[in-house]
Amino acid sequence: VSALLGEEDEEALHYLTRVEVTEFEDIKSGYRIDFYFDENPYFENKVLSKEFHLNESGDPSSKSTEIKWKSGKDLTKRSSQTQNKASRKRQHEEPESFFTWFTDHSDAGADELGEVIKDDIWPNPLQYYLVPDMDDEEGEGEEDDDDEEE
């Protein structure tokens, strides 16, 4: 998840106080992720939500809260301007703002971030909170550490 966060995203997420995942009645109904924020210099919303469900035709779809950005603080716009200046080549690997996730409804069935939050982070938040920052490459093979205690 940290690969999705720019420096400004991290600043904004310092105001995040709570995350809740609500699974609806049956698996077809989907789930909602609510992000609760304190008063902050970036946007007016106290809660940002994104909901995933199957539409009438059975295809995955999503909807989310419209972020009410404060003047000059829209991190989704600043992100794309900064990237265009930094690199003339457009690369799909460039991280967008985390907050772009709330406006991207293009492929709800392939929304990895929503699935990671619901299935991994939500049930086991401490394993993410207590792990020190490290590059993805360095982190590979960590799961073998438990075997060494023989």
Short mmCIF file of C-alpha atoms in Angstrom, two decimals:
data_model
loop_
_atom_site.label_atom_id
_atom_site.label_comp_id
_atom_site.label_asym_id
_atom_site.label_seq_id
_atom_site.Cartn_x
_atom_site.Cartn_y
_atom_site.Cartn_z
CA VAL A 1 0.00 0.00 0.00
CA SER A 2 2.85 2.42 0.76
CA ALA A 3 3.84 2.26 -2.93
CA LEU A 4 0.56 4.06 -3.66
CA LEU A 5 1.28 6.93 -1.30
CA GLY A 6 3.03 10.09 -2.32
CA GLU A 7 4.52 12.46 0.23
CA GLU A 8 1.46 14.72 0.16
CA ASP A 9 -0.85 11.71 0.53
CA GLU A 10 1.01 10.75 3.70
CA GLU A 11 0.57 14.27 5.08
CA ALA A 12 -3.18 14.11 4.43
CA LEU A 13 -3.43 10.61 5.91
CA HIS A 14 -1.98 11.88 9.20
CA TYR A 15 -5.51 13.16 9.81
CA LEU A 16 -7.03 9.68 9.34
CA THR A 17 -8.49 8.56 12.67
CA ARG A 18 -10.29 5.33 11.83
CA VAL A 19 -11.06 2.90 9.01
CA GLU A 20 -14.13 0.67 9.02
CA VAL A 21 -15.10 -2.11 6.62
CA THR A 22 -18.76 -3.06 6.41
CA GLU A 23 -19.65 -6.22 4.53
CA PHE A 24 -23.21 -6.22 3.26
CA GLU A 25 -25.75 -9.01 3.84
CA ASP A 26 -24.53 -11.37 1.14
CA ILE A 27 -21.40 -11.58 -0.96
CA LYS A 28 -23.23 -10.19 -4.01
CA SER A 29 -24.19 -7.07 -2.05
CA GLY A 30 -20.51 -6.23 -1.62
CA TYR A 31 -18.85 -4.07 1.01
CA ARG A 32 -18.04 -0.49 1.97
CA ILE A 33 -14.82 1.01 3.33
CA ASP A 34 -15.18 4.18 5.42
CA PHE A 35 -12.18 6.42 6.17
CA TYR A 36 -12.76 8.85 9.08
CA PHE A 37 -10.73 12.05 9.20
CA ASP A 38 -10.17 14.85 11.70
CA GLU A 39 -10.44 18.47 10.58
CA ASN A 40 -7.65 18.90 8.03
CA PRO A 41 -6.23 21.44 5.57
CA TYR A 42 -6.97 19.26 2.51
CA PHE A 43 -10.72 18.57 2.31
CA GLU A 44 -14.01 19.31 4.07
CA ASN A 45 -15.26 15.72 4.36
CA LYS A 46 -15.17 13.99 7.76
CA VAL A 47 -15.75 10.58 6.14
CA LEU A 48 -14.65 9.29 2.74
CA SER A 49 -16.33 6.06 1.63
CA LYS A 50 -15.97 3.68 -1.28
CA GLU A 51 -18.53 0.95 -1.88
CA PHE A 52 -18.15 -2.17 -4.00
CA HIS A 53 -21.08 -4.25 -5.22
CA LEU A 54 -22.42 -6.15 -8.21
CA ASN A 55 -24.66 -4.10 -10.49
CA GLU A 56 -27.94 -5.28 -12.08
CA SER A 57 -26.08 -7.22 -14.78
CA GLY A 58 -23.88 -8.95 -12.19
CA ASP A 59 -20.72 -7.01 -13.01
CA PRO A 60 -18.56 -5.49 -10.26
CA SER A 61 -19.08 -1.77 -9.79
CA SER A 62 -18.16 0.86 -7.25
CA LYS A 63 -19.22 4.27 -6.03
CA SER A 64 -17.62 6.66 -3.60
CA THR A 65 -17.88 9.91 -1.72
CA GLU A 66 -17.07 13.01 -3.73
CA ILE A 67 -14.09 14.64 -2.04
CA LYS A 68 -14.77 18.30 -1.25
CA TRP A 69 -11.24 19.66 -1.68
CA LYS A 70 -10.27 22.92 -0.04
CA SER A 71 -8.99 25.63 -2.39
CA GLY A 72 -5.65 24.65 -3.96
CA LYS A 73 -5.43 21.39 -2.00
CA ASP A 74 -6.72 18.84 -4.53
CA LEU A 75 -4.01 16.16 -4.31
CA THR A 76 -5.35 14.32 -7.35
CA LYS A 77 -4.73 17.31 -9.62
CA ARG A 78 -1.40 18.27 -8.10
CA SER A 79 -0.18 14.69 -8.52
CA SER A 80 -0.73 14.60 -12.29
CA GLN A 81 0.85 18.04 -12.83
CA THR A 82 3.92 17.07 -10.83
CA GLN A 83 4.31 13.79 -12.73
CA ASN A 84 4.03 15.48 -16.13
CA LYS A 85 6.80 17.93 -15.22
CA ALA A 86 9.02 15.25 -13.74
CA SER A 87 8.90 12.93 -16.71
CA ARG A 88 8.10 13.51 -20.35
CA LYS A 89 7.36 9.82 -20.81
CA ARG A 90 4.05 8.66 -19.43
CA GLN A 91 4.53 5.46 -17.50
CA HIS A 92 1.77 3.39 -15.95
CA GLU A 93 4.02 2.62 -12.98
CA GLU A 94 3.96 6.21 -11.74
CA PRO A 95 1.99 6.33 -8.52
CA GLU A 96 -1.08 8.52 -8.63
CA SER A 97 -2.47 10.10 -5.51
CA PHE A 98 -4.09 7.62 -3.12
CA PHE A 99 -7.14 9.86 -3.25
CA THR A 100 -7.55 9.15 -6.99
CA TRP A 101 -8.79 5.73 -5.82
CA PHE A 102 -12.02 7.41 -4.68
CA THR A 103 -12.75 8.69 -8.19
CA ASP A 104 -11.57 5.65 -10.20
CA HIS A 105 -14.53 3.39 -10.94
CA SER A 106 -13.17 2.05 -14.23
CA ASP A 107 -12.59 -1.57 -13.17
CA ALA A 108 -14.17 -2.32 -9.80
CA GLY A 109 -13.55 -6.05 -10.29
CA ALA A 110 -9.80 -5.48 -10.33
CA ASP A 111 -9.66 -3.06 -7.40
CA GLU A 112 -6.69 -4.53 -5.54
CA LEU A 113 -6.52 -1.76 -2.95
CA GLY A 114 -10.10 -2.34 -1.83
CA GLU A 115 -9.49 -6.09 -1.56
CA VAL A 116 -6.23 -5.62 0.37
CA ILE A 117 -7.89 -3.25 2.84
CA LYS A 118 -10.90 -5.55 3.32
CA ASP A 119 -9.13 -8.92 3.42
CA ASP A 120 -5.67 -8.14 4.83
CA ILE A 121 -5.34 -4.78 6.59
CA TRP A 122 -8.80 -4.63 8.21
CA PRO A 123 -8.58 -8.06 9.95
CA ASN A 124 -4.88 -7.67 10.94
CA PRO A 125 -3.99 -3.97 11.22
CA LEU A 126 -1.11 -4.43 13.66
CA GLN A 127 0.96 -6.49 11.24
CA TYR A 128 1.02 -3.43 8.96
CA TYR A 129 1.31 -0.83 11.67
CA LEU A 130 4.20 -2.49 13.51
CA VAL A 131 6.28 -3.54 10.49
CA PRO A 132 9.11 -1.07 9.80
CA ASP A 133 9.23 0.60 6.38
CA MET A 134 11.26 -1.35 3.84
CA ASP A 135 11.45 -1.77 0.11
CA ASP A 136 9.33 -4.51 -1.44
CA GLU A 137 12.44 -6.35 -2.64
CA GLU A 138 13.95 -6.44 0.84
CA GLY A 139 10.66 -7.65 2.31
CA GLU A 140 10.49 -10.80 0.22
CA GLY A 141 11.29 -13.94 2.14
CA GLU A 142 10.28 -12.45 5.49
CA GLU A 143 7.74 -15.21 6.00
CA ASP A 144 10.56 -17.71 6.57
CA ASP A 145 11.68 -15.98 9.79
CA ASP A 146 9.42 -18.13 11.98
CA ASP A 147 11.16 -21.31 10.82
CA GLU A 148 14.48 -20.22 12.37
CA GLU A 149 13.23 -20.59 15.96
CA GLU A 150 13.96 -24.33 16.22
#
